[in-house]
Tab-separated table of C-alpha atoms in Angstrom:
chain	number	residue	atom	x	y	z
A	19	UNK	CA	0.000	0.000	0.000
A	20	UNK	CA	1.369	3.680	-0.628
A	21	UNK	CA	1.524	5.995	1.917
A	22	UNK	CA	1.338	10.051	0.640
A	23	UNK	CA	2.594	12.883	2.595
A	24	UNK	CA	-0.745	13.374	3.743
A	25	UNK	CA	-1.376	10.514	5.560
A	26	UNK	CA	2.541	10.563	7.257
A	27	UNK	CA	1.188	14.423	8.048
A	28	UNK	CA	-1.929	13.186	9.661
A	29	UNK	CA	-0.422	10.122	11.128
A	30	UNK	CA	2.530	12.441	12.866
A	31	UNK	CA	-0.156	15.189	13.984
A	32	UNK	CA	-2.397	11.950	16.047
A	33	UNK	CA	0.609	10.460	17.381
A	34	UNK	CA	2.102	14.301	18.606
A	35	UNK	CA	-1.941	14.448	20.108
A	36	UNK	CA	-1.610	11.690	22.153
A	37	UNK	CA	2.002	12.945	23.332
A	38	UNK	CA	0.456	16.083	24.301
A	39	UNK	CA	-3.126	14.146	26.065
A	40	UNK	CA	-0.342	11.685	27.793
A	41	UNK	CA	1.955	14.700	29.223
A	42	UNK	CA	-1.132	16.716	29.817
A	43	UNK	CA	-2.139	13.605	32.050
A	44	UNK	CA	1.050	13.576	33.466
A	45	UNK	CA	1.290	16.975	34.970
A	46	UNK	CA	-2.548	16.656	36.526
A	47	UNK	CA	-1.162	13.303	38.321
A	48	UNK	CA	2.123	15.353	39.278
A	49	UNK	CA	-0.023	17.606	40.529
A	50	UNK	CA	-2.722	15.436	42.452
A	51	UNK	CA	0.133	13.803	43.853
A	52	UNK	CA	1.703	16.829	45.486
A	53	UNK	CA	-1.477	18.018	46.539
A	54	UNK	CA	-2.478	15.158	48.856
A	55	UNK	CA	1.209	15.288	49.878
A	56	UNK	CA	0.646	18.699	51.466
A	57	UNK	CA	-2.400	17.391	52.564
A	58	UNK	CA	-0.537	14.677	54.928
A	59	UNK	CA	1.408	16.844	56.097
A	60	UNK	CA	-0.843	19.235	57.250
A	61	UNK	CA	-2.780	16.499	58.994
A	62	UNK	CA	0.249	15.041	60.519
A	63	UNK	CA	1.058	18.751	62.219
A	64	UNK	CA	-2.603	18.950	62.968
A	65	UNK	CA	-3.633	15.765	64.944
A	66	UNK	CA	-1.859	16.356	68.066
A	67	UNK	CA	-2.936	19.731	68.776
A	68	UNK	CA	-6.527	18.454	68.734
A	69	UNK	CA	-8.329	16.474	71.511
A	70	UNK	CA	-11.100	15.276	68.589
A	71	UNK	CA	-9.074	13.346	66.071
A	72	UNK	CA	-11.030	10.154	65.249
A	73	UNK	CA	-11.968	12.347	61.994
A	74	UNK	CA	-8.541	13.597	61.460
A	75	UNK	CA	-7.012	10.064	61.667
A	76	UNK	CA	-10.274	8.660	58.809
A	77	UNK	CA	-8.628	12.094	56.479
A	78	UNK	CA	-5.124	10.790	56.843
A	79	UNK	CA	-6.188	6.925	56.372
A	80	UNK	CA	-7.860	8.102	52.844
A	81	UNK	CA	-5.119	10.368	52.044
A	82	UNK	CA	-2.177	7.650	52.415
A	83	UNK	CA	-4.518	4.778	50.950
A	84	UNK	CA	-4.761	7.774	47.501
A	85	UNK	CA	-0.870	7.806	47.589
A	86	UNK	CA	-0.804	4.174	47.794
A	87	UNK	CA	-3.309	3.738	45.069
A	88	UNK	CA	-0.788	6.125	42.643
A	89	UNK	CA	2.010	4.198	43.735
A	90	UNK	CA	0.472	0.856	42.778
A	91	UNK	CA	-1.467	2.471	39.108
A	92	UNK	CA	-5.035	2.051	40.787
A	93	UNK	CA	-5.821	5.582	41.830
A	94	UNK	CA	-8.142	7.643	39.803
A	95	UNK	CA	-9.877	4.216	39.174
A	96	UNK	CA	-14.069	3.400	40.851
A	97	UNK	CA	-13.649	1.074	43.539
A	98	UNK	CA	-17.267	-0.464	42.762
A	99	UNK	CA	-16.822	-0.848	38.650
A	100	UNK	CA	-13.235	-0.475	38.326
A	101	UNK	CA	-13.708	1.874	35.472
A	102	UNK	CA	-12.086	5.509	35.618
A	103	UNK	CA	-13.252	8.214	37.623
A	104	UNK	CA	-14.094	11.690	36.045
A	105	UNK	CA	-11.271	13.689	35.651
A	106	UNK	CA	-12.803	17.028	36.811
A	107	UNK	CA	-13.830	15.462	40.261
A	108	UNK	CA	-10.856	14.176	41.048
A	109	UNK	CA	-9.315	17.265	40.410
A	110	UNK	CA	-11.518	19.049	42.997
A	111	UNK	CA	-11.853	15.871	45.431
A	112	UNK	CA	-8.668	14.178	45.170
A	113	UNK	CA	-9.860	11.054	47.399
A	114	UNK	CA	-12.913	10.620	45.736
A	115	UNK	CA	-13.132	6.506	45.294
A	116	UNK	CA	-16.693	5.999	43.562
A	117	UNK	CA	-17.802	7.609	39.682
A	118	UNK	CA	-20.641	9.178	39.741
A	119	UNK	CA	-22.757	6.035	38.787
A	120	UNK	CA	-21.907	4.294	41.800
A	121	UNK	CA	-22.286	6.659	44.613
A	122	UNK	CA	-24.002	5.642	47.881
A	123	UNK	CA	-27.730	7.952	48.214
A	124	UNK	CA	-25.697	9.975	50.970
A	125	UNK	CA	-23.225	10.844	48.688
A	126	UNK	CA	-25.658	11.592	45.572
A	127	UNK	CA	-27.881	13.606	48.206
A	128	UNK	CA	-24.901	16.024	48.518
A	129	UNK	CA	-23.662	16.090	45.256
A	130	UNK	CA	-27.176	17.553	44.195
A	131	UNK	CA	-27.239	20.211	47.195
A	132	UNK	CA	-23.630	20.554	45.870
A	133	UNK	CA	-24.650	20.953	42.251
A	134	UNK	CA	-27.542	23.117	43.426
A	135	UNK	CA	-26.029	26.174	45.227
A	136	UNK	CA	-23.135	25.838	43.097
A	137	UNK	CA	-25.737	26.912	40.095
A	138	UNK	CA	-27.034	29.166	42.678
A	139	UNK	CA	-23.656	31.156	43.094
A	140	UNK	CA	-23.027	31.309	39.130
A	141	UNK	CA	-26.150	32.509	38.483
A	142	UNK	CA	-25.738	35.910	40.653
A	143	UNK	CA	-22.353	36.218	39.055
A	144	UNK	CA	-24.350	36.814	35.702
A	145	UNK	CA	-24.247	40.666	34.555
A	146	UNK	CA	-27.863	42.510	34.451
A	147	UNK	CA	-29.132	41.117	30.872
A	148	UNK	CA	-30.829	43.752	28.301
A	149	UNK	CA	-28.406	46.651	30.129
A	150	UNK	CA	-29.284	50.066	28.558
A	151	UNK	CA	-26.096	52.303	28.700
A	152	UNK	CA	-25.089	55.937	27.173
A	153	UNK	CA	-25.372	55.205	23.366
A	154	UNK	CA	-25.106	51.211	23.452
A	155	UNK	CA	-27.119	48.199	24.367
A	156	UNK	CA	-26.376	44.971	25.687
A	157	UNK	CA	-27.427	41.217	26.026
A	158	UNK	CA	-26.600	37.641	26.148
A	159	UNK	CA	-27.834	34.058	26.451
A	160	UNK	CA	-26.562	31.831	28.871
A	161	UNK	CA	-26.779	28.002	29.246
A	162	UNK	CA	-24.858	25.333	31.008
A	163	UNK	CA	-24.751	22.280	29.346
A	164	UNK	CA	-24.791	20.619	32.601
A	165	UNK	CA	-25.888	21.850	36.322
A	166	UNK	CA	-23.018	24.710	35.727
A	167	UNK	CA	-20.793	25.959	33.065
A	168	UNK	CA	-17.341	26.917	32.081
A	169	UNK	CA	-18.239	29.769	30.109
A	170	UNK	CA	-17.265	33.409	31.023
A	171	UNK	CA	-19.883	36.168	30.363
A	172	UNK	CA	-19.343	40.027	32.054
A	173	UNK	CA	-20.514	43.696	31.710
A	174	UNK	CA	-18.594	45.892	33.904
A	175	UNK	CA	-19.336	49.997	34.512
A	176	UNK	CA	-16.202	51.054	36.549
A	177	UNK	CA	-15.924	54.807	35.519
A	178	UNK	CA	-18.522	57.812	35.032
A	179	UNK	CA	-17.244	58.231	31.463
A	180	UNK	CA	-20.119	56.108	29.763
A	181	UNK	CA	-17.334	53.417	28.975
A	182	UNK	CA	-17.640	50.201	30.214
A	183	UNK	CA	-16.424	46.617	29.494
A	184	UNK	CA	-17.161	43.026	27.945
A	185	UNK	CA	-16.300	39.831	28.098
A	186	UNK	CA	-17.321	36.495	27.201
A	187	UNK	CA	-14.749	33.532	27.615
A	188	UNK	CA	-14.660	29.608	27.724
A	189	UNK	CA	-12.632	27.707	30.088
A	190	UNK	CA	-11.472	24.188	29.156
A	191	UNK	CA	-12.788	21.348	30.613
A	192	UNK	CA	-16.569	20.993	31.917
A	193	UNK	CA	-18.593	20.552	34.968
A	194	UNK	CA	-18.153	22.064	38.035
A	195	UNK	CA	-13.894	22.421	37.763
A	196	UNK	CA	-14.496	24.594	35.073
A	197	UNK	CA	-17.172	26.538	36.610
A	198	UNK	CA	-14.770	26.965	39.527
A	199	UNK	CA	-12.282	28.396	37.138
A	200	UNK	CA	-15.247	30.357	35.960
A	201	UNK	CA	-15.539	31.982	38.858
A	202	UNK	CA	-11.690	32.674	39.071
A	203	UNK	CA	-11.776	34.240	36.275
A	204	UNK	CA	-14.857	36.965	37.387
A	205	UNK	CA	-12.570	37.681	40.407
A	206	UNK	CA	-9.454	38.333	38.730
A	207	UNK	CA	-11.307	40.949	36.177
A	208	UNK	CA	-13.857	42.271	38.672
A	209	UNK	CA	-10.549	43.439	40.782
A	210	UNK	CA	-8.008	44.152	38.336
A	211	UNK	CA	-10.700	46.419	35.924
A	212	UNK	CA	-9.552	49.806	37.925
A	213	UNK	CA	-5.759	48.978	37.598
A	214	UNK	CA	-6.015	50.078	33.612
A	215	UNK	CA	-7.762	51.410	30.639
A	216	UNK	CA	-6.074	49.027	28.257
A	217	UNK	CA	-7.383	45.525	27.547
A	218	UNK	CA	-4.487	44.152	26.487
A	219	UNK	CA	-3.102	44.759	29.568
A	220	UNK	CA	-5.632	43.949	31.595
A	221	UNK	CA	-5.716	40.301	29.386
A	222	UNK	CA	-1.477	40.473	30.627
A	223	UNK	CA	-2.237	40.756	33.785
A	224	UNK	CA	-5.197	38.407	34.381
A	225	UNK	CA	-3.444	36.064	32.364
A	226	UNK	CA	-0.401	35.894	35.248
A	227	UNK	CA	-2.897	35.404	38.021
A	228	UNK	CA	-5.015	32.915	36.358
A	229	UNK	CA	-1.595	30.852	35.144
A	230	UNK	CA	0.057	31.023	38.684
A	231	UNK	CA	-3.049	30.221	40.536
A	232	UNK	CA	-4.681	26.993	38.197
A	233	UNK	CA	-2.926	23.835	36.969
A	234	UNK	CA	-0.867	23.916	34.198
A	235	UNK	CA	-3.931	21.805	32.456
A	236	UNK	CA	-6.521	24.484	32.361
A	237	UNK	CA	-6.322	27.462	30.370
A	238	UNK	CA	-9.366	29.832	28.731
A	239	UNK	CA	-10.098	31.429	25.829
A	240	UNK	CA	-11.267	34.963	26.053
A	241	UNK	CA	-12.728	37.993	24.541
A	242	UNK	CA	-12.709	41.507	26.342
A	243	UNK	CA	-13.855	44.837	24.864
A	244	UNK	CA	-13.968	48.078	26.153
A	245	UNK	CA	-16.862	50.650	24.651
A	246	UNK	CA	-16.782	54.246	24.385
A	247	UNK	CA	-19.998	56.629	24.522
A	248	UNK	CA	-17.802	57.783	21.280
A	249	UNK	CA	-18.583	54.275	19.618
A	250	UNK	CA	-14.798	53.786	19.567
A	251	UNK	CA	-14.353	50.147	20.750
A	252	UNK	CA	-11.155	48.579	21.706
A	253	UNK	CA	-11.078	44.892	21.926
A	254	UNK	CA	-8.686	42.229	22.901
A	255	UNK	CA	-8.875	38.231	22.075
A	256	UNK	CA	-7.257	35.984	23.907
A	257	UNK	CA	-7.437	32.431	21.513
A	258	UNK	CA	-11.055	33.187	21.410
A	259	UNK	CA	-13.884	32.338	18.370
A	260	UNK	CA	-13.691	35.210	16.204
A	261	UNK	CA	-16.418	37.808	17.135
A	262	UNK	CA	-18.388	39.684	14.067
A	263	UNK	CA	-18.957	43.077	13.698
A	264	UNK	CA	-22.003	43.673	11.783
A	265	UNK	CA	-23.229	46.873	10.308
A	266	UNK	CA	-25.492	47.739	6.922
A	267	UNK	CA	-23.239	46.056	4.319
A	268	UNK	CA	-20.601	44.563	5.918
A	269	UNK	CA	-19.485	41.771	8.191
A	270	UNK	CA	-16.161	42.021	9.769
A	271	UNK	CA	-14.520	39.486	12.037
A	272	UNK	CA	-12.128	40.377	14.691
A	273	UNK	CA	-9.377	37.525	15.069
A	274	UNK	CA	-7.349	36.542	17.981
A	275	UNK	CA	-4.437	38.390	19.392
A	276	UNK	CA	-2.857	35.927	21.896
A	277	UNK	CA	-2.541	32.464	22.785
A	278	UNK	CA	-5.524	31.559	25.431
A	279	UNK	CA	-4.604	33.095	29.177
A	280	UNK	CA	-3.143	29.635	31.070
A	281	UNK	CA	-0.726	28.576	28.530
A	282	UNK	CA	2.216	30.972	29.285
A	283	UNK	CA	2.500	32.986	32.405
A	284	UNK	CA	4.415	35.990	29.981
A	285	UNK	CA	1.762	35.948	27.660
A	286	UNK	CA	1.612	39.011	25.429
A	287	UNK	CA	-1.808	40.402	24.289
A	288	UNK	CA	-2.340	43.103	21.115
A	289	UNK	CA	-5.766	44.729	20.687
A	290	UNK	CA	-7.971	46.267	17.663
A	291	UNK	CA	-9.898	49.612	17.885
A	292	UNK	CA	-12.858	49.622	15.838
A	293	UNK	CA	-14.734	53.000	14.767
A	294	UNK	CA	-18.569	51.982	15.267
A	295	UNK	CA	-21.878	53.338	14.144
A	296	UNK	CA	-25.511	53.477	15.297
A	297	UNK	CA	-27.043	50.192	14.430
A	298	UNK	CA	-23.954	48.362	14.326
A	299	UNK	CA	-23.101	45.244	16.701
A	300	UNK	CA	-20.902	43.075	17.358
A	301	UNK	CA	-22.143	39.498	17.821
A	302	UNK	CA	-19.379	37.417	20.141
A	303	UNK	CA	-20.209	33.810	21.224
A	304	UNK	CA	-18.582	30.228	22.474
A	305	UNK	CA	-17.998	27.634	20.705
A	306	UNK	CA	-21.421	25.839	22.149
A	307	UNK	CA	-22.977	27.566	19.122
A	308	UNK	CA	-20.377	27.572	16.417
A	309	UNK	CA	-19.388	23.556	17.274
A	310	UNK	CA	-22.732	22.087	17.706
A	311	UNK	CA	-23.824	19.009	15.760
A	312	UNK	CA	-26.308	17.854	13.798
A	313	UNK	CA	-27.496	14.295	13.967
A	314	UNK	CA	-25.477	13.368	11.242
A	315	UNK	CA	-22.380	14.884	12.875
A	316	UNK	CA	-22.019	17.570	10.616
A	317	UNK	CA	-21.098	21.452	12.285
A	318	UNK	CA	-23.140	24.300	12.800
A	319	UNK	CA	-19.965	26.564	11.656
A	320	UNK	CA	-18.782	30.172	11.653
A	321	UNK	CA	-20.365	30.773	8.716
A	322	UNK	CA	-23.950	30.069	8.967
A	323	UNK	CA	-23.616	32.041	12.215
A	324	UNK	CA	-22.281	35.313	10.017
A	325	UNK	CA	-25.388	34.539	7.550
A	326	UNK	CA	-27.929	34.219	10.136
A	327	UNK	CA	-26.583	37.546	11.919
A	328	UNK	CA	-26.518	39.104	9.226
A	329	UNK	CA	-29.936	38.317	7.295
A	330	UNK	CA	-31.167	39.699	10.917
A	331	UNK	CA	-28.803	42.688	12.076
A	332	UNK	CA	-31.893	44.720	12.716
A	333	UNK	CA	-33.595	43.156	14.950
A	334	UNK	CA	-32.656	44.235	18.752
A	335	UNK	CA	-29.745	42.369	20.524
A	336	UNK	CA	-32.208	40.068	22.733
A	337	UNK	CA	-34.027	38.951	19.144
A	338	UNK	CA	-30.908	38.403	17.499
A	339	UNK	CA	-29.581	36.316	20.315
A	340	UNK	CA	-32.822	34.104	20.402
A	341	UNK	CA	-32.646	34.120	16.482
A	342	UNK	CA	-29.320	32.424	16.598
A	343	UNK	CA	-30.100	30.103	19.263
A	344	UNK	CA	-32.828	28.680	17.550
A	345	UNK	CA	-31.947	28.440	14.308
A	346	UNK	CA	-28.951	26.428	15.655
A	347	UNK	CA	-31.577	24.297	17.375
A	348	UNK	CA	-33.365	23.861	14.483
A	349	UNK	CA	-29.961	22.895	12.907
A	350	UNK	CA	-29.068	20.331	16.051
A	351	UNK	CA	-32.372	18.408	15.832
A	352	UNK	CA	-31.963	15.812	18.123
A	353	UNK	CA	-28.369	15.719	18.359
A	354	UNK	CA	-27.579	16.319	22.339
A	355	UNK	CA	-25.902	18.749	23.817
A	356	UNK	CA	-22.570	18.785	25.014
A	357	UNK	CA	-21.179	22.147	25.483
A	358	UNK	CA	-21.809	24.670	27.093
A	359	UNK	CA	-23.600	28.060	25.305
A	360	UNK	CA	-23.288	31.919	25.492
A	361	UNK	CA	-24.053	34.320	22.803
A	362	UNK	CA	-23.255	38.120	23.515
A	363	UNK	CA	-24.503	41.167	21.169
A	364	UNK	CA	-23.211	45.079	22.143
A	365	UNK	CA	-24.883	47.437	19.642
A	366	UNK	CA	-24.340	51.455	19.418
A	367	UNK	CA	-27.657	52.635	19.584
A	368	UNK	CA	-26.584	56.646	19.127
């Protein structure tokens, strides 16, 4: 049989895939590992200051029977099925010793309370939706593909100038790590937002918190704009989907900028400045809409997005959102859903 270029290509880019899944692997387990290390420790320095330490004692039993377990190439794995635990719980929980199909009611009884307020919290992290500010308009749809999501979605007003920021982001992973890393990643803007006018260097500096602080693993791809009452709109993208500007005529994309914040603690970040006009908008979303899947495993794509916003630019943001959602619904069919989904339009209204 002959073997083209091609196929050596394609062969060499699977192979170099699995290298990069395998190390990826290995630097979680490095990490686990040192993690319930520290953990011993601080249970060892712990226990005899206590008089109560039947529970501390049942912490360090699970803790050296983990480190065992890694030692002996059984950790991660259910101890009911023998199959492997999910990754993102054992990343929050590093004893956990059941997947989630073969918890005990107890622990499926707090999972769900877990689950619950954890949708609770994310939910008041939202921005205001349909916000009406000094010559622009914004709003978004929002929806997990599970109890929680990973995606990112802000509107900040830190100044009296009429300017104010924008964001929408997707954090690798799912479930409730990434909404953890969500949430990281709301801090980290919601403090640094006063330190600077610029958004690349606001992307800079969140990028160096949000690399020190999370495993080497996780990373996020991320879009933030700042909006003038001018119309003069500066915008950063951080590895993100490509958002649209769309005005009568003409569709513009934006591309990315920088490698998503995570991968490199020096990260640098560039930024456009786009001149806007009333009625124009710019349409950013995650890749929830532009990768979904129809039945037959075919993808939604960039570009029926750009025709769908564009056949409907004039309708206001909150119809063009629901437009899009359900004409990639329509699209999907029955296909499930796996990602999570957040759609983001900022029109100039004057």
């Amino acid at each position: 049989m002959m073997v083209g270029l091609g196929d050596i290509d394609m062969e060499h880019s699977h192979l170099t895939t699995q290298g990069a899944s395998s190390n990826m692997d290995a630097i979680r387990d490095t990490a686990l590992r040192e993690q319930l290390l520290e953990r011993r420790e601080r249970l060892r320095s712990s226990i005899p200051q206590l008089a109560q330490k039947e529970h501390l004692l049942q912490l360090l039993r699970e803790v050296d029977s983990a480190l065992d377990k890694m030692d002996n190439g059984t950790y991660g794995m259910c101890e009911t099925c023998h199959e492997s635990i999910e990754k993102d719980r054992l990343i929050i929980d590093p004893l956990i010793r059941n997947c989630l199909d073969h918890l005990t009611a107890a622990e499926r009884r707090a999972l769900e309370q877990d689950l619950e307020l954890a949708y609770q919290i994310q939910s008041a992290l939202l921005p205001k939706q349909n916000l009406s500010l000094p010559g622009w308009m914004t709003a978004y749809h929002y929806e997990p593909a599970g109890h929680v999501s990973g995606d990112y979605c802000d509107v900040i007003l830190p100044d009296s100038d009429g300017s104010f920021y924008f964001f929408i982001g997707d954090v690798s992973g799912k479930g409730v790590s990434a909404s953890i890393l969500m949430a990281h990643l709301h801090a980290i803007f919601r403090t640094l937002i006063h330190t600077t006018v610029s958004t690349n260097e606001l992307v800079a500096r969140a990028n160096r918190i949000f690399c020190e602080a999370t495993l080497s693993t996780h990373f996020a791809t991320l879009v933030v704009g700042k909006a003038e009452q001018t119309g003069e709109v500066e915008i950063c993208n951080a590895g993100h989907n490509a958002p649209l500007l769309v005005r009568e005529g003409e569709l513009l994309t934006i591309p990315s900028t920088g490698l998503p914040l995570g991968l490199f603690c020096e990260g640098e970040f560039t930024s456009h400045v786009l001149a806007t006009k009333p009625g124009d908008s710019l349409v950013l979303y995650t890749d929830g809409l532009s990768e979904a899947r129809n039945p037959s495993n075919t993808l939604y794509g960039e570009d029926r997005i750009a025709q769908v916003v564009q056949g409907k630019k004039e309708l206001p943001p909150p119809e063009l959102i629901r437009t899009c959602v359900e004409d990639m619904r329509l699209f999907s069919s029955s296909a499930p859903v796996v990602d999570d989904l957040t759609v983001m339009v900022v029109r100039r209204t004057e």
